[in-house]
Tab-separated table of C-alpha atoms in Angstrom:
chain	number	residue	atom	x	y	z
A	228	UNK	CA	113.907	64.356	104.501
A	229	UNK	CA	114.832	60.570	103.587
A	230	UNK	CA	117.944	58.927	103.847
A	231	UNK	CA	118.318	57.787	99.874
A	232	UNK	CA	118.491	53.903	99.451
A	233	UNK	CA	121.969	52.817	98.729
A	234	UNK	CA	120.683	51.124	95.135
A	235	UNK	CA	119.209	54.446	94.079
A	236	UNK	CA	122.254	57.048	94.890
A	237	UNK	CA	123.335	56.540	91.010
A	238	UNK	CA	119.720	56.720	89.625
A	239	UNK	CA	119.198	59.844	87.226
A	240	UNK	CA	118.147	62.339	87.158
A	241	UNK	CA	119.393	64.149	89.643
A	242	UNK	CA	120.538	66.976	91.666
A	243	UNK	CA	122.352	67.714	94.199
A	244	UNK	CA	121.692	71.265	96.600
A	245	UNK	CA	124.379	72.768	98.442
A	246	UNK	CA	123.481	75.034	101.857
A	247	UNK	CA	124.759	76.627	104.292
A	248	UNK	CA	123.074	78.103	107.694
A	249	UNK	CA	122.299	81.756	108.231
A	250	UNK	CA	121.788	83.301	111.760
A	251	UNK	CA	119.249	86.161	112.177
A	252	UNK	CA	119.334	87.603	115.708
A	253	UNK	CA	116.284	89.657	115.251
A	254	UNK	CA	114.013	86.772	114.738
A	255	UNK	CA	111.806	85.702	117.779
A	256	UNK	CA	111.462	82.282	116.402
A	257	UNK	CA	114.058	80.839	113.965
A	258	UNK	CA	117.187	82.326	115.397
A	259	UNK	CA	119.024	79.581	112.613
A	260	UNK	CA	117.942	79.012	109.184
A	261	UNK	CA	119.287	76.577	106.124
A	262	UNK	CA	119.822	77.902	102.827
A	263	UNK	CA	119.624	75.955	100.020
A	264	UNK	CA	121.503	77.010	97.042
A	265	UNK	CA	119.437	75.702	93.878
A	266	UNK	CA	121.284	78.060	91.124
A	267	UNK	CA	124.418	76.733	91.659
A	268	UNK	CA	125.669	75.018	88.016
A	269	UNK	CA	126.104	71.401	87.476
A	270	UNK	CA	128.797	69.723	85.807
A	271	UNK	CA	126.003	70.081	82.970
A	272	UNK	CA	126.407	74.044	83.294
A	273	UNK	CA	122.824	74.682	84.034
A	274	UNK	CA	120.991	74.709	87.435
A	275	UNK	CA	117.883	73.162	89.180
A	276	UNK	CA	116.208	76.922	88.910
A	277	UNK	CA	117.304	77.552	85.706
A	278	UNK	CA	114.967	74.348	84.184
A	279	UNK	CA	112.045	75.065	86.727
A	280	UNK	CA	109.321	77.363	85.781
A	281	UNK	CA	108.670	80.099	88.066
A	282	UNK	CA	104.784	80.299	87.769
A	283	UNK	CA	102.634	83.486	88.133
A	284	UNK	CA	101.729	86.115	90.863
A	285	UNK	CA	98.460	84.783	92.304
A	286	UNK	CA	98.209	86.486	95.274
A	287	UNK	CA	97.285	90.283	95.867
A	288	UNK	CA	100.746	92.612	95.785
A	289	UNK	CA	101.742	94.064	98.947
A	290	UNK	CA	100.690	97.766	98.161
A	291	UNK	CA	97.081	96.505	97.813
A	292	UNK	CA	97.382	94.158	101.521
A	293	UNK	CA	99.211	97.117	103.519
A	294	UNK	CA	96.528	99.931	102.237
A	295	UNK	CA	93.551	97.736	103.323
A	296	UNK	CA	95.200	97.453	106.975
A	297	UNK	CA	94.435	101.392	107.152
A	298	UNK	CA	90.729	100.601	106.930
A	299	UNK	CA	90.393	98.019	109.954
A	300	UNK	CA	89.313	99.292	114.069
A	301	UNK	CA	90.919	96.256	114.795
A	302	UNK	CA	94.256	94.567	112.845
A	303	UNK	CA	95.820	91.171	113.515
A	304	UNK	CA	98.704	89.602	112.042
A	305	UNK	CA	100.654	86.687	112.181
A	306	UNK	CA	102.168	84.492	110.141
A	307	UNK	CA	102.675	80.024	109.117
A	308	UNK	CA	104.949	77.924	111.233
A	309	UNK	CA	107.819	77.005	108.259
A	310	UNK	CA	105.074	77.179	105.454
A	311	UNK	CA	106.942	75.373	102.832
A	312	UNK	CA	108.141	72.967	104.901
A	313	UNK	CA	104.287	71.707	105.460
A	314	UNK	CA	103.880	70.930	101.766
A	315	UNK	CA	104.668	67.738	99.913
A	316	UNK	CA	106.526	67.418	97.222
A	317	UNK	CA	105.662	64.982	94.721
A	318	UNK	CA	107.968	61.754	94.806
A	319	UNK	CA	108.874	61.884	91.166
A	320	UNK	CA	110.751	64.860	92.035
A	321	UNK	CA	112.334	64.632	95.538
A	322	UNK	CA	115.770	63.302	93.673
A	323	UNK	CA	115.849	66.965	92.481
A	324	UNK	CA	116.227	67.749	96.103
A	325	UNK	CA	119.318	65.738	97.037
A	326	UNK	CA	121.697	66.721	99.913
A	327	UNK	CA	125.054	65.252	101.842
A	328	UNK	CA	124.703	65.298	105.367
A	329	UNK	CA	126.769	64.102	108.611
A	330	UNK	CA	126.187	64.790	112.024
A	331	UNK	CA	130.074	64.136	112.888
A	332	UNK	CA	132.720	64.972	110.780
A	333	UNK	CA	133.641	61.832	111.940
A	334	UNK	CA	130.924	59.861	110.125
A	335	UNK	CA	130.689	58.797	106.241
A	336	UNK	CA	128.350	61.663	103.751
A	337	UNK	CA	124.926	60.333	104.077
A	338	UNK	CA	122.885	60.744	101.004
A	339	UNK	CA	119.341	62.105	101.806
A	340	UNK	CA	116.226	63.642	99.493
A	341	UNK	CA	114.345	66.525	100.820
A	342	UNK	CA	110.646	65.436	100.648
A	343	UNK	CA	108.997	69.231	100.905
A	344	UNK	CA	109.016	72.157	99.158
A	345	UNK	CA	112.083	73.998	99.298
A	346	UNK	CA	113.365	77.662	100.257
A	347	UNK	CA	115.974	78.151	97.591
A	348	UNK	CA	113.944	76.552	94.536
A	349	UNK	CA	112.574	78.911	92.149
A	350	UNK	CA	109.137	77.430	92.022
A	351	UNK	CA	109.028	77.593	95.989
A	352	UNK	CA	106.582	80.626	96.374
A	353	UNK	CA	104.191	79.602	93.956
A	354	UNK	CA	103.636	75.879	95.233
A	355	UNK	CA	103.289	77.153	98.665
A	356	UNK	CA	101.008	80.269	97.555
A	357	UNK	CA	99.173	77.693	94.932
A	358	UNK	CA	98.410	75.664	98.426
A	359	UNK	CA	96.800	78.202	100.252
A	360	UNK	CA	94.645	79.243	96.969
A	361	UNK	CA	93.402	75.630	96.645
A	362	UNK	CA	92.604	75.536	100.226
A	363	UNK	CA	90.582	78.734	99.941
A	364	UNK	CA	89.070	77.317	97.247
A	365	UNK	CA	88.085	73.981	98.885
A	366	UNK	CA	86.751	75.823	101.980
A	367	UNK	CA	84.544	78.716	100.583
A	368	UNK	CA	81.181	76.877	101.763
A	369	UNK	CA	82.478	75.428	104.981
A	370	UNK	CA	84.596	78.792	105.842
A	371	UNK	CA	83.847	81.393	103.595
A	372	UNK	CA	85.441	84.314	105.875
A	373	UNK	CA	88.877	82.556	106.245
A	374	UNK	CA	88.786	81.787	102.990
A	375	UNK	CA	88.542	85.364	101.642
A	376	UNK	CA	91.199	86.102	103.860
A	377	UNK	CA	93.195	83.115	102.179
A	378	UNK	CA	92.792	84.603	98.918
A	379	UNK	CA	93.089	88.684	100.046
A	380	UNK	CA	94.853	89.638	103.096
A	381	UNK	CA	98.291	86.904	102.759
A	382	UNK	CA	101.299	87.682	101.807
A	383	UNK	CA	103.228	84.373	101.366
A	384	UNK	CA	103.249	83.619	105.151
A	385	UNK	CA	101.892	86.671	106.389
A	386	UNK	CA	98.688	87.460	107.463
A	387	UNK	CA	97.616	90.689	108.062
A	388	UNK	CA	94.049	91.536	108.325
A	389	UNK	CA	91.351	92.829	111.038
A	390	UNK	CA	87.884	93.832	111.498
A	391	UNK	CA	85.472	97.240	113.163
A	392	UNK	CA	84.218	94.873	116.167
A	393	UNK	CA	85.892	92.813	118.693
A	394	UNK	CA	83.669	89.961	118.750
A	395	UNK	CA	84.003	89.699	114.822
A	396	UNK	CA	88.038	90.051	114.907
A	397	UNK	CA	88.147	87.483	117.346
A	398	UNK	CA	85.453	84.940	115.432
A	399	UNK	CA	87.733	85.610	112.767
A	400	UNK	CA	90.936	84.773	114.211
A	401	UNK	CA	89.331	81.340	115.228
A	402	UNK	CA	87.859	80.703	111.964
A	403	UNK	CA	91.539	81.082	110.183
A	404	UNK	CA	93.254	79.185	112.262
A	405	UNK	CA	90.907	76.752	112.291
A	406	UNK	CA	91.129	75.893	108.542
A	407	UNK	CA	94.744	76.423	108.758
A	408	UNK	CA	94.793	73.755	111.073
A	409	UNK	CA	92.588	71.251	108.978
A	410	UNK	CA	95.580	71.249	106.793
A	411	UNK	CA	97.913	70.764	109.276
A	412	UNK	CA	99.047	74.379	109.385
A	413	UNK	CA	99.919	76.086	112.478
A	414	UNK	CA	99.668	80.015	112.859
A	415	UNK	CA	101.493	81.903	115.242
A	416	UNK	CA	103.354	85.039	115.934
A	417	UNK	CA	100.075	86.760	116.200
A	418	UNK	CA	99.643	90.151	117.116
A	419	UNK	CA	96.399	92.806	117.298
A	420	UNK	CA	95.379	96.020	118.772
A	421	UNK	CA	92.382	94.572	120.267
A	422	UNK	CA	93.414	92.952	123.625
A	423	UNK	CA	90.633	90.880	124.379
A	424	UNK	CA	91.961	88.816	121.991
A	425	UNK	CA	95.082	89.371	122.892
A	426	UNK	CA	94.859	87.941	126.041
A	427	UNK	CA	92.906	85.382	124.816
A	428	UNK	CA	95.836	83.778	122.887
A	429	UNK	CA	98.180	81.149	124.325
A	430	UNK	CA	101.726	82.744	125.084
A	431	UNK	CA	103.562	80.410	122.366
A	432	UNK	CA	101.145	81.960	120.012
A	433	UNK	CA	101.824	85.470	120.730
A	434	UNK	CA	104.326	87.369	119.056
A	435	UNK	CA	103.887	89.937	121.608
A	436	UNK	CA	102.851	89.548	125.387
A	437	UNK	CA	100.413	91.722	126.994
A	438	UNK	CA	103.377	93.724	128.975
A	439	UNK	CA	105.128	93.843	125.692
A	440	UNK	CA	101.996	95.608	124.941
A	441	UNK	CA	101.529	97.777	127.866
A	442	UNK	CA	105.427	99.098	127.436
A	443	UNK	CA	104.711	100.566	123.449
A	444	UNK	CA	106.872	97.946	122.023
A	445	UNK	CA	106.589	97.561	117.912
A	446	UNK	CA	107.099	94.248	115.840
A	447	UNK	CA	107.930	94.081	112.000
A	448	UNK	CA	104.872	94.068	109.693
A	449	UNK	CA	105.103	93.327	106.379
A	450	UNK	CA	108.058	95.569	105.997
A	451	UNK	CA	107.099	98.039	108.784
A	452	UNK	CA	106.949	98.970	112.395
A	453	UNK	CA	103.582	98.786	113.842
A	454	UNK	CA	102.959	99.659	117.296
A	455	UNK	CA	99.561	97.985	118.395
A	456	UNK	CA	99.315	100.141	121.653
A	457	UNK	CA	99.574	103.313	120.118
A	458	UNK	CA	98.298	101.891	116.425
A	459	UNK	CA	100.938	103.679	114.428
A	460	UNK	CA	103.175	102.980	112.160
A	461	UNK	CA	107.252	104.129	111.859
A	462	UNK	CA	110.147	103.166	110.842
A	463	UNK	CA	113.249	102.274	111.096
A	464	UNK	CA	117.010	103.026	109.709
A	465	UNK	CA	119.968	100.993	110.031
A	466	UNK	CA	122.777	101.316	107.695
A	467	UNK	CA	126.293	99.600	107.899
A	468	UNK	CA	129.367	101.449	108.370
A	469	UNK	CA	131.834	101.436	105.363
A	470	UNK	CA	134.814	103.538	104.057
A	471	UNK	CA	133.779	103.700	100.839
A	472	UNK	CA	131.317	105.105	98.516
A	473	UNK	CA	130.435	102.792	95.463
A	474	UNK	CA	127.477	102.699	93.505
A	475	UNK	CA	127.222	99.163	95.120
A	476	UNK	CA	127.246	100.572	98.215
A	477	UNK	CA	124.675	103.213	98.035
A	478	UNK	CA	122.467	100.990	96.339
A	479	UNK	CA	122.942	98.313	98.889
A	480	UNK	CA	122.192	100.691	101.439
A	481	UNK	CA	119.028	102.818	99.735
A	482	UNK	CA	117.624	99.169	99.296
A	483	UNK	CA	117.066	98.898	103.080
A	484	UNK	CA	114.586	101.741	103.077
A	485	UNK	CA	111.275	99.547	102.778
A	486	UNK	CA	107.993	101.944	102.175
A	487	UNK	CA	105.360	100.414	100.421
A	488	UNK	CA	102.942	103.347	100.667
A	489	UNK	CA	105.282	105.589	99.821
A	490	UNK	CA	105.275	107.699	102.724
A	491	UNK	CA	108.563	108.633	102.642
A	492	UNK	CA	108.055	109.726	99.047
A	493	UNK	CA	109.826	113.456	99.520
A	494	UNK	CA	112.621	111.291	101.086
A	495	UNK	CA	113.548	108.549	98.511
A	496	UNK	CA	112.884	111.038	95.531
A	497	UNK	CA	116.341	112.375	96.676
A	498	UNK	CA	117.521	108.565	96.888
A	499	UNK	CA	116.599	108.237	93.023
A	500	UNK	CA	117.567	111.160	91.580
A	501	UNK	CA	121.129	110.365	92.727
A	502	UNK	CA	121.193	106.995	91.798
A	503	UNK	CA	120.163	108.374	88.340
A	504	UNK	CA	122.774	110.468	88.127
A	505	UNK	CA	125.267	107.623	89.155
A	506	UNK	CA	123.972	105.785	85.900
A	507	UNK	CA	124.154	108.718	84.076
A	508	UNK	CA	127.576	109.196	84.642
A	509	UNK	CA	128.190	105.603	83.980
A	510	UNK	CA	129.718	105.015	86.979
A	511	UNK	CA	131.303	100.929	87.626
A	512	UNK	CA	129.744	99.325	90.432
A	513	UNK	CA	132.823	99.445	92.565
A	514	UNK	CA	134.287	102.539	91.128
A	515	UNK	CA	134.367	105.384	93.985
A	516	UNK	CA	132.356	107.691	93.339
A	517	UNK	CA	133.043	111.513	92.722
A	518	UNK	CA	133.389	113.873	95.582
A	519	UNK	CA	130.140	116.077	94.772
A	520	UNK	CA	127.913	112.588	94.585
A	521	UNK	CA	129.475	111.024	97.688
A	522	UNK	CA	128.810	114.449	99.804
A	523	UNK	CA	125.530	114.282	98.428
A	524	UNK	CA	124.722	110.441	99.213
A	525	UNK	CA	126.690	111.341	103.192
A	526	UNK	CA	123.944	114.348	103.561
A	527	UNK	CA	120.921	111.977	102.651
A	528	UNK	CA	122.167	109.583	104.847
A	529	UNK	CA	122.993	111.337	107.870
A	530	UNK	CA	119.691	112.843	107.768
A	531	UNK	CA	117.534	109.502	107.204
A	532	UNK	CA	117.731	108.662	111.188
A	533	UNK	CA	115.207	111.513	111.467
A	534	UNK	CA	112.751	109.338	110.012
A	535	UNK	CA	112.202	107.013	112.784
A	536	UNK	CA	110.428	109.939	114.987
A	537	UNK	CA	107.964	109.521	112.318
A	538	UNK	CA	104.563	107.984	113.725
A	539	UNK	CA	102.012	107.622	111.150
A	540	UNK	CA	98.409	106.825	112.121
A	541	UNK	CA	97.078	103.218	110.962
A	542	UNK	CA	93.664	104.327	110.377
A	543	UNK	CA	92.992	105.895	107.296
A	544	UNK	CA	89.023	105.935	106.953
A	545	UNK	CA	86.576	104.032	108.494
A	546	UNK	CA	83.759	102.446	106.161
A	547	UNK	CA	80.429	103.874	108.242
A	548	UNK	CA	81.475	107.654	107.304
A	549	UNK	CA	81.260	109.277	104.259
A	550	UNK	CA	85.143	110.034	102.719
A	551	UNK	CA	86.759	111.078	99.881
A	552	UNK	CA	89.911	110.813	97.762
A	553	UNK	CA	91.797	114.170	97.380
A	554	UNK	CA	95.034	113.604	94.930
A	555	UNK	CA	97.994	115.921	93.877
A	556	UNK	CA	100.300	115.598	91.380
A	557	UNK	CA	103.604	118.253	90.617
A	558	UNK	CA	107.000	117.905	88.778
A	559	UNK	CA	109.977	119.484	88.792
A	560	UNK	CA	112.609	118.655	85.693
A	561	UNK	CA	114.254	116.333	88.344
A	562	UNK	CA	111.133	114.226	89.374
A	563	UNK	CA	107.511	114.127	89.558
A	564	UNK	CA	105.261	112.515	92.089
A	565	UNK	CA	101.564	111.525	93.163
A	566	UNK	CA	99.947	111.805	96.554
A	567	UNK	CA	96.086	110.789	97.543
A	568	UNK	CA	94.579	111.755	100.996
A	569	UNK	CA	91.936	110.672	102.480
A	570	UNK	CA	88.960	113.107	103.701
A	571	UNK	CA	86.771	111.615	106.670
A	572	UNK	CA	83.435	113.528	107.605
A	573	UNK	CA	82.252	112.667	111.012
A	574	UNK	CA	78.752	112.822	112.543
A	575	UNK	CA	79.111	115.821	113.855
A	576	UNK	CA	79.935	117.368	110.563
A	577	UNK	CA	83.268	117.806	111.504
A	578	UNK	CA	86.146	116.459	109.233
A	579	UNK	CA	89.671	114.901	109.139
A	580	UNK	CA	92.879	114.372	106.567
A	581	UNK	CA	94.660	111.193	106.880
A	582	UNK	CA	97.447	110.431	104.035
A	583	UNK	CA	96.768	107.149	101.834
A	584	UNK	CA	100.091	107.123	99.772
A	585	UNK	CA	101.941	108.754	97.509
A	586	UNK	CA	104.687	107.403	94.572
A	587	UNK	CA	107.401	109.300	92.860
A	588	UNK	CA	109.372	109.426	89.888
A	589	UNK	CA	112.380	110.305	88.402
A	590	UNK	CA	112.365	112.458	85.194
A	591	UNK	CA	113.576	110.123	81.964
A	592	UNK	CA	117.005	110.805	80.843
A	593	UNK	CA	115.385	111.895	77.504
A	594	UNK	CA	115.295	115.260	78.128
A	595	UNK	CA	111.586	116.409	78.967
A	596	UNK	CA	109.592	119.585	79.028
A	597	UNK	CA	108.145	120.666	82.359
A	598	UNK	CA	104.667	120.502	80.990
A	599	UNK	CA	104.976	117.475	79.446
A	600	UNK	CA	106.788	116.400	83.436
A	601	UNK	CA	103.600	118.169	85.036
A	602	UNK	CA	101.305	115.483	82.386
A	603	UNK	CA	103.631	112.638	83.546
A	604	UNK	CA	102.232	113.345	87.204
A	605	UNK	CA	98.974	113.691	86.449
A	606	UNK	CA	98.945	110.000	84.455
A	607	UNK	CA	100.823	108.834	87.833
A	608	UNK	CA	98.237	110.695	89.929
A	609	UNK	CA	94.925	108.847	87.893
A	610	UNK	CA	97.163	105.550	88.151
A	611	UNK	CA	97.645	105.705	91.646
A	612	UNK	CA	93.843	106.463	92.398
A	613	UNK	CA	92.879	103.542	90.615
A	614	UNK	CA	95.221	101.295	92.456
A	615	UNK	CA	94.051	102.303	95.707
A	616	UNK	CA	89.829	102.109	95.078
A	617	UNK	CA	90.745	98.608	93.489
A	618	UNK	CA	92.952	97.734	96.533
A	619	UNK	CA	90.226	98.936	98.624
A	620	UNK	CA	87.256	97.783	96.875
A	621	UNK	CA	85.363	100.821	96.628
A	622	UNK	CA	84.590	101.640	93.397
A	623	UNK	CA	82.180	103.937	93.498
A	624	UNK	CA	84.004	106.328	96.128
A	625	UNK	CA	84.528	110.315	95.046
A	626	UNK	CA	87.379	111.034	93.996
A	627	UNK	CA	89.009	114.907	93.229
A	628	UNK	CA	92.500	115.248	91.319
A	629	UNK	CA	93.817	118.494	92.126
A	630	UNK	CA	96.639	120.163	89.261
A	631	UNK	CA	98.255	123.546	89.478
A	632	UNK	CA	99.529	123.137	85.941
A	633	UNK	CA	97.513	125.410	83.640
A	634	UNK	CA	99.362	123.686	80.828
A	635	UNK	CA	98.059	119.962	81.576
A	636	UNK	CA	93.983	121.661	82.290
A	637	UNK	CA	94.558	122.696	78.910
A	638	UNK	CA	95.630	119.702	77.153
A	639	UNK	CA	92.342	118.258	78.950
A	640	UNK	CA	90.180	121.436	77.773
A	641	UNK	CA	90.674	120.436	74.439
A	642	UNK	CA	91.024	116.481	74.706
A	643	UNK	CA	87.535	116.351	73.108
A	644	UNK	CA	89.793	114.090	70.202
A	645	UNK	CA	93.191	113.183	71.581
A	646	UNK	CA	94.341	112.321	67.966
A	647	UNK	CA	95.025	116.152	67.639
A	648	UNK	CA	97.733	116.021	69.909
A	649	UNK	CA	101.359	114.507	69.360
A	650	UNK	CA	101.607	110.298	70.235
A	651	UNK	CA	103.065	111.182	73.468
A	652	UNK	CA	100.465	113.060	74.850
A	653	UNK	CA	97.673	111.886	72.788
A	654	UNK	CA	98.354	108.677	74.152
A	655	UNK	CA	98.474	109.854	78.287
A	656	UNK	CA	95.162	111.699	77.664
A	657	UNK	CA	93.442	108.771	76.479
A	658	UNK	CA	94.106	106.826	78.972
A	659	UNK	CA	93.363	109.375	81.953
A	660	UNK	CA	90.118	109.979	79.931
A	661	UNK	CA	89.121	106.781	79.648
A	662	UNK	CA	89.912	105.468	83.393
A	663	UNK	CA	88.583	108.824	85.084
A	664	UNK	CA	85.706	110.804	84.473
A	665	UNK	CA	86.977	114.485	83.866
A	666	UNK	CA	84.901	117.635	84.667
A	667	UNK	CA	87.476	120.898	85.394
């Protein structure tokens, strides 16, 4: 930042952003951040976010960059030194980013103008993503395999990628940070299952050090806990202790369950199907809740803990066998839910199951048929399939969607003209038809 001239303090437009500091233990880096509040009104009654325009989603979701991590020997992550504040803002607009500072509260306000993009801004995530894409862009001759990572495997800040060889993962590695560094970007926090390049790294680099390594320890990935020695994934449950039971509360506290995959899918069903029931019963947000619910919600989340002995394996296929896609779908008039595995045949003619992920739903309040449920799953099974041979890029992969609804076969037997049926499931049919080839 800049202190602001003394003859420009009064020039408008303006805007002033208030902050406060945070303090996250947990972090191995930033123990103290600054938040900036941009949403907070103006004398005007409107806010710096509230004139800004967002701007779009331009990098791949998270679903699609976690399920590609599954097909990797060898995974890396790590993750830009204070990405936004590495980016310019133009000068036209720093007086949008105004603050008071003192070091003493001795010493007179000081009037100063952030110069760099901002955490707190709405427009924040897309300038910094918008960055990276032009750099990818820029750099697809001179670096064309750190620049399809650019545009595939981030996640805001976070890298998470890999490779089948050693010497590629670590040619790789070199190659990103590299171009990262020709913008004046600095990766760290990195972290692999391939030690060779482990080792190779400089300790203020590392986000974990090769006894961290040798002693099982996990970091936080994207959401989850990844252990590079054993090359699993878990996770982990930590709730807050409270005397009450408001919808607030349980939604505060269902919130903290982060599964991308949905590999906790049997789990969180439970989760939604009581927070639908808390909406059904129109229930305030700090109204306790009912004795039945609360018991309910105090079963769930006694038992959650038990997920953390959970230790799912990271790799799902690997690209030089042959392997299939083997998806289930069932309802119940509560829910209904989609699950794909993956089938791996081996050289030696042998094979193996590995789950891919799975999603869940909770029935509509409109009251539904359990046929009509049991069609619902199978348009969330043929969604979900989709989602994960676009995420990995392999569209020409077998795929077998498994029903035990004779009901749904049926509707398909005779789906030569979906206009025969009713709009609702005329309109399901058509579009499993049309985005899956269908042979009973």
């Amino acid at each position: 930042m800049e202190e602001n001239p003394s003859n420009e303090i009064k020039n408008s437009p303006n805007y002033y952003l208030p902050h406060h500091a945070i303090f996250k233990e947990y972090s191995s880096t930033t123990k103290i951040r600054v938040v900036f509040d941009a949403s907070a009104k103006t004398s005007s009654s409107n806010s710096l976010n509230e004139t800004l325009l967002v701007g779009p989603t331009i990098q791949r979701d998270i679903f699609s960059i976690c399920l590609r991590s599954h097909q990797h020997a060898y995974l890396m992550t790590g993750d830009i030194e204070k990405m936004y504040r590495q980016i310019w803002v133009a000068r036209k607009h720093i007086d949008f980013q105004r603050i008071v500072w003192r070091d003493s509260p001795n010493e007179q306000l000081k009037h100063f103008r952030l110069l760099t993009v901002t955490y707190g801004t709405a427009a924040a995530p897309f300038l910094a993503t918008r960055v990276l894409k032009q750099l990818a862009a820029d750099s697809s001759v001179t670096h064309p395999r750190a620049s399809k990572i650019l545009l595939e495997d981030f996640y805001v800040d976070d890298v998470i990628t890999g490779s089948d060889t050693i010497d590629e993962i670590i040619s790789l590695q070199t190659e990103l940070v590299g171009l990262l560094k020709s913008a004046g970007i600095n990766l760290r926090k990195w972290t692999t299952n391939c030690w060779p390049l482990l080792i190779s790294l400089p300790d203020d680099q590392r986000e974990l050090s090769p006894v961290d390594f040798e002693e099982s320890n996990s970091i936080k990935v994207l959401g989850l806990q990844w252990c590079p020695s054993k090359d699993v994934f878990s996770y982990k449950v930590k709730f807050n202790p409270s005397n009450t039971c408001t919808k607030r509360h349980i939604l505060s506290e269902a919130s903290k369950i982060f599964d991308p995959l949905g590999f906790l899918a049997p789990v969180i069903v439970g989760v939604k199907i009581l927070l639908q029931e808390l909406w059904r019963k129109q229930i305030a947000w700090d109204e306790e809740v009912p004795d039945s619910l609360s018991q309910q919600w105090n079963s769930i989340r006694n038992e959650l803990p038990i997920v953390e002995s959970f230790a799912i394996p990271r790799i799902m296929l690997q690209k030089q066998r042959y392997w299939e896609l083997h998806g289930f779908c069932d309802a119940s008039l509560d829910a209904y839910a989609a699950v794909v595995y993956c089938r791996n045949v081996n050289s030696d003619k042998s094979t193996s199951v590995t789950l891919v992920a799975a999603k869940s739903k909770v029935a509509p309040l409109k009251v539904l048929s359990l046929p009509r449920l049991e069609f619902c799953g199978g348009l969330l099974l043929v969604r979900l399939v989709n989602k994960i041979k676009l995420s990995l890029q392999v569209p020409e992969v077998n795929v077998f969607c498994w029903t035990d609804s004779s009901s749904v076969l049926h509707w398909f037997w005779l789906a030569a003209s979906p206009k025969k049926w009713s709009v609702f499931i005329g309109n399901r049919t058509s579009e499993i038809l049309t985005s899956m080839p269908f042979k009973l």
